[in-house]
CSV table of C-alpha atoms and ligand atoms in Angstrom, one decimal:
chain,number,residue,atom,x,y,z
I,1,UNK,CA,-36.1,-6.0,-6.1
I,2,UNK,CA,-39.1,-4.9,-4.0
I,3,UNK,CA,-40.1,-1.3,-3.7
I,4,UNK,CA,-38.9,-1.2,0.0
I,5,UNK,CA,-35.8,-2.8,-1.3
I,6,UNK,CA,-35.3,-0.3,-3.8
I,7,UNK,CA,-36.8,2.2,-1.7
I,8,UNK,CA,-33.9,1.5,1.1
I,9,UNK,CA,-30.9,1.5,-1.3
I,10,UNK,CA,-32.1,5.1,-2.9
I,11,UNK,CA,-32.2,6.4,0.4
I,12,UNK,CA,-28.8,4.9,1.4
I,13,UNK,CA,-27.0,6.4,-2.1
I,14,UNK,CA,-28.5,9.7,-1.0
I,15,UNK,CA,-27.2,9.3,3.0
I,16,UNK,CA,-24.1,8.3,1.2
I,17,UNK,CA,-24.2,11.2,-1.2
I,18,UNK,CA,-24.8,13.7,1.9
I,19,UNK,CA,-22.1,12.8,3.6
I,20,UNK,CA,-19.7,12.7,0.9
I,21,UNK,CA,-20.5,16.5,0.6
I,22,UNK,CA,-19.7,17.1,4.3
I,23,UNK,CA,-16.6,15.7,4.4
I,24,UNK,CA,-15.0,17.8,1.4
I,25,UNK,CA,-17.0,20.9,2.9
I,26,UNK,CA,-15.5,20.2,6.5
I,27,UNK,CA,-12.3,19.3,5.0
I,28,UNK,CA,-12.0,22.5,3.0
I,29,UNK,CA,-12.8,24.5,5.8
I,30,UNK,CA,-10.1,22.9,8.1
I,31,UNK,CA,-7.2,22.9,4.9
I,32,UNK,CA,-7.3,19.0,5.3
I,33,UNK,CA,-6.2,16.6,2.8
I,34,UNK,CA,-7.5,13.3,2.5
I,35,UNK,CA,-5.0,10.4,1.4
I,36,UNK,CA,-6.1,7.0,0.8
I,37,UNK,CA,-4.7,3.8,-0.2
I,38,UNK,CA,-6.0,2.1,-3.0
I,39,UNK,CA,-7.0,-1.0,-1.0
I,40,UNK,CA,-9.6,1.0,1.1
I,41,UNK,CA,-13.3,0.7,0.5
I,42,UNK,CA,-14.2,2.6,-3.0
I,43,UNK,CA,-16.7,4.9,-1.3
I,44,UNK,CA,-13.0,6.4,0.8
I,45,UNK,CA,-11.4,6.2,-2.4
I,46,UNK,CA,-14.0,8.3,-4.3
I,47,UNK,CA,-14.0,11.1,-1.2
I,48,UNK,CA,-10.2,11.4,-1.2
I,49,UNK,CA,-8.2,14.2,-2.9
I,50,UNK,CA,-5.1,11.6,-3.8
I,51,UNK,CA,-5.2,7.6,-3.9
I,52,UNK,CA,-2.4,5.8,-4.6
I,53,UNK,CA,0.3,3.1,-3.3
I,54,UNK,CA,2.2,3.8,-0.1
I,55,UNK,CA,5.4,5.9,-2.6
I,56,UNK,CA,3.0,8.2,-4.3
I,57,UNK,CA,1.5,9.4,-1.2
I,58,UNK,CA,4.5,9.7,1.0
I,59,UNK,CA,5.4,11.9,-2.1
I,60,UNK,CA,1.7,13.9,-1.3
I,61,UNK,CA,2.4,14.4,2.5
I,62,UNK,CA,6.0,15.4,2.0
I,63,UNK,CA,4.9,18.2,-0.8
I,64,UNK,CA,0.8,19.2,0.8
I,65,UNK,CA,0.4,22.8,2.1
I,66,UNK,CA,-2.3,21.3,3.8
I,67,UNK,CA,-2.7,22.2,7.4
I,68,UNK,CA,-4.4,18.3,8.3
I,69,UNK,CA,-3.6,15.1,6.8
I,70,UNK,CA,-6.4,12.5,7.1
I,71,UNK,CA,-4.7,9.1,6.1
I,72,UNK,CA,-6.9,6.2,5.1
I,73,UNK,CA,-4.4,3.9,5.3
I,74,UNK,CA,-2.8,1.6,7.6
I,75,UNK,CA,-1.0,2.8,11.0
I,76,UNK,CA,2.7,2.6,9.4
I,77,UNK,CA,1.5,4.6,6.0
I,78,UNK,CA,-0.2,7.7,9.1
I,79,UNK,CA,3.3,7.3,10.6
I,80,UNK,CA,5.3,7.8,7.2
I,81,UNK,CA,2.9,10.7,6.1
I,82,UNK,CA,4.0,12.2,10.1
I,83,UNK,CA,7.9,11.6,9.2
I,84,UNK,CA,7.4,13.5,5.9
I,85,UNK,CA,5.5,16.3,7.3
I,86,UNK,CA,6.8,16.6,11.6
I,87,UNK,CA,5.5,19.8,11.6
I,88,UNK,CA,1.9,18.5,10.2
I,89,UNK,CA,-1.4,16.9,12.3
I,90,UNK,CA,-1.5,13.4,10.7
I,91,UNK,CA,-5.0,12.1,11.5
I,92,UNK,CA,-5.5,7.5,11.3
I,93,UNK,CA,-9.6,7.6,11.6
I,94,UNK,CA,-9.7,4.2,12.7
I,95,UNK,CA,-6.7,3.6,15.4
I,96,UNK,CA,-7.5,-0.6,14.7
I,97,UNK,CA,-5.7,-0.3,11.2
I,98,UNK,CA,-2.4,-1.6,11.9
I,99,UNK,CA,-0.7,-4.2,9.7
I,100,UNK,CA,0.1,-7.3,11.0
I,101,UNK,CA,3.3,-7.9,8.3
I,102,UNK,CA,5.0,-4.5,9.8
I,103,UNK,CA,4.3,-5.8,13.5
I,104,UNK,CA,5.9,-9.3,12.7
I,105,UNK,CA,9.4,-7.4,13.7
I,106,UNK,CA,10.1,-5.3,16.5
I,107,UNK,CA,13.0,-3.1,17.6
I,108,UNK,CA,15.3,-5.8,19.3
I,109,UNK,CA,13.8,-8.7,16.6
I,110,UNK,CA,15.8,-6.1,14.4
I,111,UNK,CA,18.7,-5.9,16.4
I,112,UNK,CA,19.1,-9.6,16.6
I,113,UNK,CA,18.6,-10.2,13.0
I,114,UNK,CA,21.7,-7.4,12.4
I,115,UNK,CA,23.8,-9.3,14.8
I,116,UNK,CA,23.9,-12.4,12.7
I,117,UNK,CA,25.1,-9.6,9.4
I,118,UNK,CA,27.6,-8.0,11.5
I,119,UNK,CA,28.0,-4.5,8.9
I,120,UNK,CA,25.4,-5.3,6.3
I,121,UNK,CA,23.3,-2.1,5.7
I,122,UNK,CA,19.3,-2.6,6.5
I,123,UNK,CA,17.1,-2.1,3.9
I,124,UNK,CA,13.2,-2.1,5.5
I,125,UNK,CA,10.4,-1.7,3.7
I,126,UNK,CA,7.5,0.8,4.2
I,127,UNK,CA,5.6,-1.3,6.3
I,128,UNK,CA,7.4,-1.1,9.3
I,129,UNK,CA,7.3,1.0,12.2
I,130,UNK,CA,8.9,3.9,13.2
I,131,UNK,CA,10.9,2.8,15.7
I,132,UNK,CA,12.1,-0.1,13.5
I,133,UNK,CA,12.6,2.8,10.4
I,134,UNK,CA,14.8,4.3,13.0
I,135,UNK,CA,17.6,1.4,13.3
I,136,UNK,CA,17.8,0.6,9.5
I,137,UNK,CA,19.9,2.2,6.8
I,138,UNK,CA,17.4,2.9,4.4
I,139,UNK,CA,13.4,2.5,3.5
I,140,UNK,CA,12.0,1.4,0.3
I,141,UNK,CA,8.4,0.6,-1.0
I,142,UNK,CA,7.7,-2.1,-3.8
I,143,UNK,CA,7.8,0.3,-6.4
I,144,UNK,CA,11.2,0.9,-5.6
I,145,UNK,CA,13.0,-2.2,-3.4
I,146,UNK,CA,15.2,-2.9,-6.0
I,147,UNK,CA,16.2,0.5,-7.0
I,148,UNK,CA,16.8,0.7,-3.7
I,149,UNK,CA,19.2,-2.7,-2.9
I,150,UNK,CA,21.1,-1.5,-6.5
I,151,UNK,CA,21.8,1.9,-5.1
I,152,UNK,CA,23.9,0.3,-1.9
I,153,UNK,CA,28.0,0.0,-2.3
I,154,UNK,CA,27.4,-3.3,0.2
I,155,UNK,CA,27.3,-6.9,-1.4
I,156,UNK,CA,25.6,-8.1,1.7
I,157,UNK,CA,22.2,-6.5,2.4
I,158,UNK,CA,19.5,-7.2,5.1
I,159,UNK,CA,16.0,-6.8,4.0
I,160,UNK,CA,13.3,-6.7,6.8
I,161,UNK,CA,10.3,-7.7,6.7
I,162,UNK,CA,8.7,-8.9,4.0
I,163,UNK,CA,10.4,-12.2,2.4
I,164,UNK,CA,8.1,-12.1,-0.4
I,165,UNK,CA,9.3,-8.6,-1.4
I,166,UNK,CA,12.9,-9.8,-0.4
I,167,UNK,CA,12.8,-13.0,-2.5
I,168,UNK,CA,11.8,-11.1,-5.2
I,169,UNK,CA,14.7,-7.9,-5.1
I,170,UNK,CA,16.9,-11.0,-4.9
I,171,UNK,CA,15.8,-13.0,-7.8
I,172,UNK,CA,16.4,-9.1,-9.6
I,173,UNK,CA,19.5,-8.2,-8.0
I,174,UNK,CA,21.4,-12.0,-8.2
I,175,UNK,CA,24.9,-9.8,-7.7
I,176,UNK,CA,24.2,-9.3,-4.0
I,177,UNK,CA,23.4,-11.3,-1.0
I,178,UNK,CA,19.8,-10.3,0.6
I,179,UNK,CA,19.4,-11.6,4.3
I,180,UNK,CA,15.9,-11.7,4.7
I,181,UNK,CA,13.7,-11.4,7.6
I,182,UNK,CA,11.2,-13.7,8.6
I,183,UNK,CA,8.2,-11.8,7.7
I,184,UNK,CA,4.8,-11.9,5.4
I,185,UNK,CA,1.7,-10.3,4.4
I,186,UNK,CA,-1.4,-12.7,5.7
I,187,UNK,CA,-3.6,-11.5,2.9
I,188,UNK,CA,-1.2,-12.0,-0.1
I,189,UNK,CA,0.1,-15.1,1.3
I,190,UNK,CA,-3.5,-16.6,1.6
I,191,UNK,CA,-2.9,-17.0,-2.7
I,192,UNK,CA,-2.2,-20.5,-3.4
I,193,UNK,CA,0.7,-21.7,-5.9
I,194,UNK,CA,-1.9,-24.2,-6.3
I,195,UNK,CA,-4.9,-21.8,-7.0
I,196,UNK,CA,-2.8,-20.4,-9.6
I,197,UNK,CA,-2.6,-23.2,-11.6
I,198,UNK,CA,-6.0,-23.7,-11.5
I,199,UNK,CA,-6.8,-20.2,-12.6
I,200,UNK,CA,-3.8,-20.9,-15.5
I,201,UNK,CA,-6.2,-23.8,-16.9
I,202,UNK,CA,-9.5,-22.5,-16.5
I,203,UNK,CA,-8.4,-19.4,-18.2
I,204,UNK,CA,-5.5,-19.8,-20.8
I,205,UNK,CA,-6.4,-16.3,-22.4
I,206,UNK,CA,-5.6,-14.6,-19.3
I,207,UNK,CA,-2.7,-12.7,-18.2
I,208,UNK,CA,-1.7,-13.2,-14.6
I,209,UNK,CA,-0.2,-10.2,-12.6
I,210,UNK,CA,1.1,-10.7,-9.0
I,211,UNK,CA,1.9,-8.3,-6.0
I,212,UNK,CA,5.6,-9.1,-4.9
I,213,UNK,CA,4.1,-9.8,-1.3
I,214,UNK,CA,2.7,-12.9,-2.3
I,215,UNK,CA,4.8,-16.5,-1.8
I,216,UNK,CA,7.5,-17.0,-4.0
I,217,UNK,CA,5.9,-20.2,-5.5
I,218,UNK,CA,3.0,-17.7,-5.9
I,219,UNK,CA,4.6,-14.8,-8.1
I,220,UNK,CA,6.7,-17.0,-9.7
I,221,UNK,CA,3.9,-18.4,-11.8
I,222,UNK,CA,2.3,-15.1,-12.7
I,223,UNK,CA,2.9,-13.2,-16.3
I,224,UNK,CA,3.7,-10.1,-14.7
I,225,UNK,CA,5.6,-9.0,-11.1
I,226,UNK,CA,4.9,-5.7,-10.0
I,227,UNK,CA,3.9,-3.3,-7.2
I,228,UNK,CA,0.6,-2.0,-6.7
I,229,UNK,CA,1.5,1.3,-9.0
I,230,UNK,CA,3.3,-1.0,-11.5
I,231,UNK,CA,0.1,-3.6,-12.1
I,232,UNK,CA,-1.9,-0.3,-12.2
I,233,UNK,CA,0.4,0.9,-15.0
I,234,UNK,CA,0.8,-2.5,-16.6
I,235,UNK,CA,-3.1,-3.2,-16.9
I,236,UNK,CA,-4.2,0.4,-18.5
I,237,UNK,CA,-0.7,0.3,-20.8
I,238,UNK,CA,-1.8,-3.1,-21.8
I,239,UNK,CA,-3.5,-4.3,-24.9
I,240,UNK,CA,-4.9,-8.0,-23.3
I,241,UNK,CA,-8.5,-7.4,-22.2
I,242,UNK,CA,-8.1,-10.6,-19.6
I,243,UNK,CA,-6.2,-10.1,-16.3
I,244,UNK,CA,-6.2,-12.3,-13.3
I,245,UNK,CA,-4.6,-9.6,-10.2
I,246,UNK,CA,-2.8,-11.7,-7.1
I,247,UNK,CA,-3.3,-8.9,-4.7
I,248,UNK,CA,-5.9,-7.6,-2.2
I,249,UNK,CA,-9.5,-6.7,-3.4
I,250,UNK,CA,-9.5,-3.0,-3.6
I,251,UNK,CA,-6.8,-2.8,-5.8
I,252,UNK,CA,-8.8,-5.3,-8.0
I,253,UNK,CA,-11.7,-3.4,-7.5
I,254,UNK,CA,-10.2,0.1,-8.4
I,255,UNK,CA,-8.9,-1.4,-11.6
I,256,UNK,CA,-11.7,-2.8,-12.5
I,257,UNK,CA,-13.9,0.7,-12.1
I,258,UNK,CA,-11.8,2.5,-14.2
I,259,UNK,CA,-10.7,-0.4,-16.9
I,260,UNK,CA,-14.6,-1.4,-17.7
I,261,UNK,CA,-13.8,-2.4,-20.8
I,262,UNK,CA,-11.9,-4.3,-19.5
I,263,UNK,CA,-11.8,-8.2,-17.9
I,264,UNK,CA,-10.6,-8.3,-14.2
I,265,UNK,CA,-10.8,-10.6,-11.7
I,266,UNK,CA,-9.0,-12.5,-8.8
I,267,UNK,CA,-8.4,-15.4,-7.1
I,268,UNK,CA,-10.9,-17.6,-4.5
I,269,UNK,CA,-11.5,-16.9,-1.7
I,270,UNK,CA,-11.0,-13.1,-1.8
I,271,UNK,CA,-7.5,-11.8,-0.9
I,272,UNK,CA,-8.7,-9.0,1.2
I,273,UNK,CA,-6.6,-6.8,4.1
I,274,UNK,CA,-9.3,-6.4,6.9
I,275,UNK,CA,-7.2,-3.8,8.9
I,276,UNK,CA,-7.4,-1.9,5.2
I,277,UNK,CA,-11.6,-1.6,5.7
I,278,UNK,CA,-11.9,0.3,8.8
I,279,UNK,CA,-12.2,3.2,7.5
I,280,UNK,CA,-15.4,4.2,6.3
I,281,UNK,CA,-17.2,7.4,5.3
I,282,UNK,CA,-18.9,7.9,8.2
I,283,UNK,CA,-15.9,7.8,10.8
I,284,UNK,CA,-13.8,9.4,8.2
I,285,UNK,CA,-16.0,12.8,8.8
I,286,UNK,CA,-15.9,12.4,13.0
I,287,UNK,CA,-11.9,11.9,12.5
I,288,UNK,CA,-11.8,15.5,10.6
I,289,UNK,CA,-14.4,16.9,13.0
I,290,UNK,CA,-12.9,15.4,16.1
I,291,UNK,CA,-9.3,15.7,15.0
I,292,UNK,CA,-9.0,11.9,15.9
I,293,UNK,CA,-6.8,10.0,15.9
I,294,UNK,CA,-3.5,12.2,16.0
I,295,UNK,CA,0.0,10.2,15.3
I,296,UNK,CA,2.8,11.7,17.0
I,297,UNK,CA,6.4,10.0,17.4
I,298,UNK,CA,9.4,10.7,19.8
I,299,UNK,CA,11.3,13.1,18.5
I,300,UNK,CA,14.6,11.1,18.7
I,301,UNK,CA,12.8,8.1,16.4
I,302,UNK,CA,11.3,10.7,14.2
I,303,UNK,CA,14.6,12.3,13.0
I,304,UNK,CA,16.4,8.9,12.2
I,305,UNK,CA,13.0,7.4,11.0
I,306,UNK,CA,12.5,10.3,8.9
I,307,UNK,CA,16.5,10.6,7.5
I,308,UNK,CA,15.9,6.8,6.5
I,309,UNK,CA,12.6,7.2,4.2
I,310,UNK,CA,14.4,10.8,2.8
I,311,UNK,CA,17.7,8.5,1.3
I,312,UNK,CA,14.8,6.0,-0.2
I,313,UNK,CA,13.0,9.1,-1.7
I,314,UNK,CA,16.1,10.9,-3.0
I,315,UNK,CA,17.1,7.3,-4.9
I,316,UNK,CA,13.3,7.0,-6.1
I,317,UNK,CA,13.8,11.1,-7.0
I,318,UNK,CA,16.5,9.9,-9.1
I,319,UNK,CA,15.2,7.5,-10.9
I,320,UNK,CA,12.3,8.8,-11.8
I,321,UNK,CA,10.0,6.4,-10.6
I,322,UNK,CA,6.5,6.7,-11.6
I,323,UNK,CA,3.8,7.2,-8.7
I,324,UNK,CA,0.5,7.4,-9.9
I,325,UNK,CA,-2.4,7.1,-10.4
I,326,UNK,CA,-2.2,10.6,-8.7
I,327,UNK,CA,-4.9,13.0,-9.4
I,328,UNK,CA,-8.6,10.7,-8.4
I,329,UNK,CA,-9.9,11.9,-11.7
I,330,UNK,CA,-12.2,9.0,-12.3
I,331,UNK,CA,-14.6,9.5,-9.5
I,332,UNK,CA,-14.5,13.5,-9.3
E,401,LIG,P1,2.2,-0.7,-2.0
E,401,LIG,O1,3.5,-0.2,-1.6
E,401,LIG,O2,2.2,-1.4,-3.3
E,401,LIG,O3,1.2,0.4,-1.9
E,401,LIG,O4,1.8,-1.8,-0.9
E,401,LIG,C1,1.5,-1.5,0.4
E,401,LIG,C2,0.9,-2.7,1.0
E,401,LIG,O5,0.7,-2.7,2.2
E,401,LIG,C3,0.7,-3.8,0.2
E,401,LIG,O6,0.2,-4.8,0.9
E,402,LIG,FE1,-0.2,-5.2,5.7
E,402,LIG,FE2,-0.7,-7.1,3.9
E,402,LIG,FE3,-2.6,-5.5,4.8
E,402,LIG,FE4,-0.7,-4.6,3.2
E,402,LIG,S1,-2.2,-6.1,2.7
E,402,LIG,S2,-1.5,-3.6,5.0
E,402,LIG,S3,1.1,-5.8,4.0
E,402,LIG,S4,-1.5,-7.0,6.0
């Protein structure tokens, strides 16, 4: 590296460094608490007070006495945290962090879907608006889908959006009939059935652990089926030192900060969530300074959105279901 080189990427640790200060001073000062996904950039990962998958931190937003919740998250994880705390300012810093899976149904997509199921209960997964929160029975995340489906008296179940996730509480739950919505994640479906295979010869020694949102043909072939919690839990628990992750980048690159010893990698190219990457440390500290960008939902939305995600956390409550990692002790 040449000295301007060097020179440029000391002064850009220290910039980095700087900021990172500001934003837990400016937090403090405004009682904010900063919650972040584990697919965003490490540097918002490291500034956060909580990272974790989209269960644990509803759990944080419904429990915080924080006056301010900054989500670095996608628009439909803001919205939860808003539903778990009403009386709470929920802060998205970037507004362009949606998730195209949750806007792949709509409202009357819903309703038509239920039409065809006349009395089945609606089971809808996190990522999903408000609005579609409000006309379904009952949330669930991947960490707890299938606790979830179990829980229900009904034989016949829809399950919207996600037919990777859906697939997938099916193949657990064979005693019930899931009707599944039409729906994916682009980033975990960009993961070949094809790739794997490759990855499976290349690599004999390793174990392979998939996200539920990926193709069927997809987690079918992995070692391992989990959410994002679960793969966390599965890789520290585990005694392999070789794991091949199917799931976006920054989980692979969180597990692989704080597993060094460790062998991690993914698949080519790069399963990565760009509406996951808009947040960044430097309009993470305008958002808290600003107070931008604030979610609010119609009241009428809120209180059936909000009854739906409180029957999938008293079932989750119930079961126990671990939620970490909680505390962001490796980068403190
Ligand atoms: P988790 O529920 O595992 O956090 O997943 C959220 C998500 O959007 C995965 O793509
Ligand atoms: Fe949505 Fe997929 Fe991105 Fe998760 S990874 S936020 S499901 S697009």
């Amino acid at each position: 590296m040449s000295n301007l080189m060097a020179r440029s990427v000391v002064d850009r640790t220290s910039e980095k460094l700087e900021l990172f200060g500001k934003i837990k001073e400016l937090a403090a000062k405004k009682n904010a608490v900063i919650l972040t996904h584990i697919y965003q950039r490490l540097e918002v990962q490291r500034v956060a007070d909580f990272v974790g998958d989209s269960l644990m931190l509803s759990k944080m937003a419904q429990t915080t006495n924080a006056d301010l919740i900054v989500f670095c998250g996608v628009h439909f994880m803001a919205e939860t945290a808003k539903l778990l705390s009403p009386e709470k300012k929920v802060l998205l810093p970037d507004i362009q962090s949606g998730c195209p899976m949750a806007d792949m149904i709509n409202v009357d997509d819903l309703k038509n879907f239920k039409a065809k199921y006349p009395g089945a209960p609606v089971v809808c997964y996190v990522n999903s608006s408000a609005a579609v929160k409000a006309e379904s029975d009952i949330c669930c995340t991947s960490t707890n889908a299938i606790d979830v489906v179990r829980s229900l008296e009904s034989k016949d179940i829809i399950f919207v959006p996600d037919k990777g996730l859906g697939e997938w509480v099916q193949y657990n739950v064979p005693e019930k009939k899931i009707n599944i919505y039409d729906g994916f994640c682009p980033t975990h479906w960009q993961i070949t059935a094809s790739e794997v295979d490759k990855q499976r010869i290349d690599n004999p020694d390793a174990c392979i652990v998939a996200h539920p949102e990926c193709d069927p043909e997809v987690w079918k072939r992995a070692d391992f089926v989990g959410s994002t919690s679960a793969i966390y839990k599965f890789i520290e628990e585990s005694v392999g030192k070789r794991f091949i992750i199917l799931s976006e980048q920054g989980l692979v690159a969180r597990i692989q900060a704080d597993f060094p010893e460790k062998d991690i990698f993914t698949v080519f190219p790069l399963p990565l969530c760009p509406n996951m990457k808009y947040h960044s440390l430097e309009n993470l500290y305008d958002a808290i300074d600003q107070e931008f960008t604030e979610i609010t939902i119609p009241t009428d939305i809120l209180v059936k959105a909000k009854a739906t995600i409180d029957r999938m956390i008293e079932v989750s409550d119930r079961k126990k279901l671990w939620t970490g990692p909680v505390a962001n002790a490796y980068f403190s």
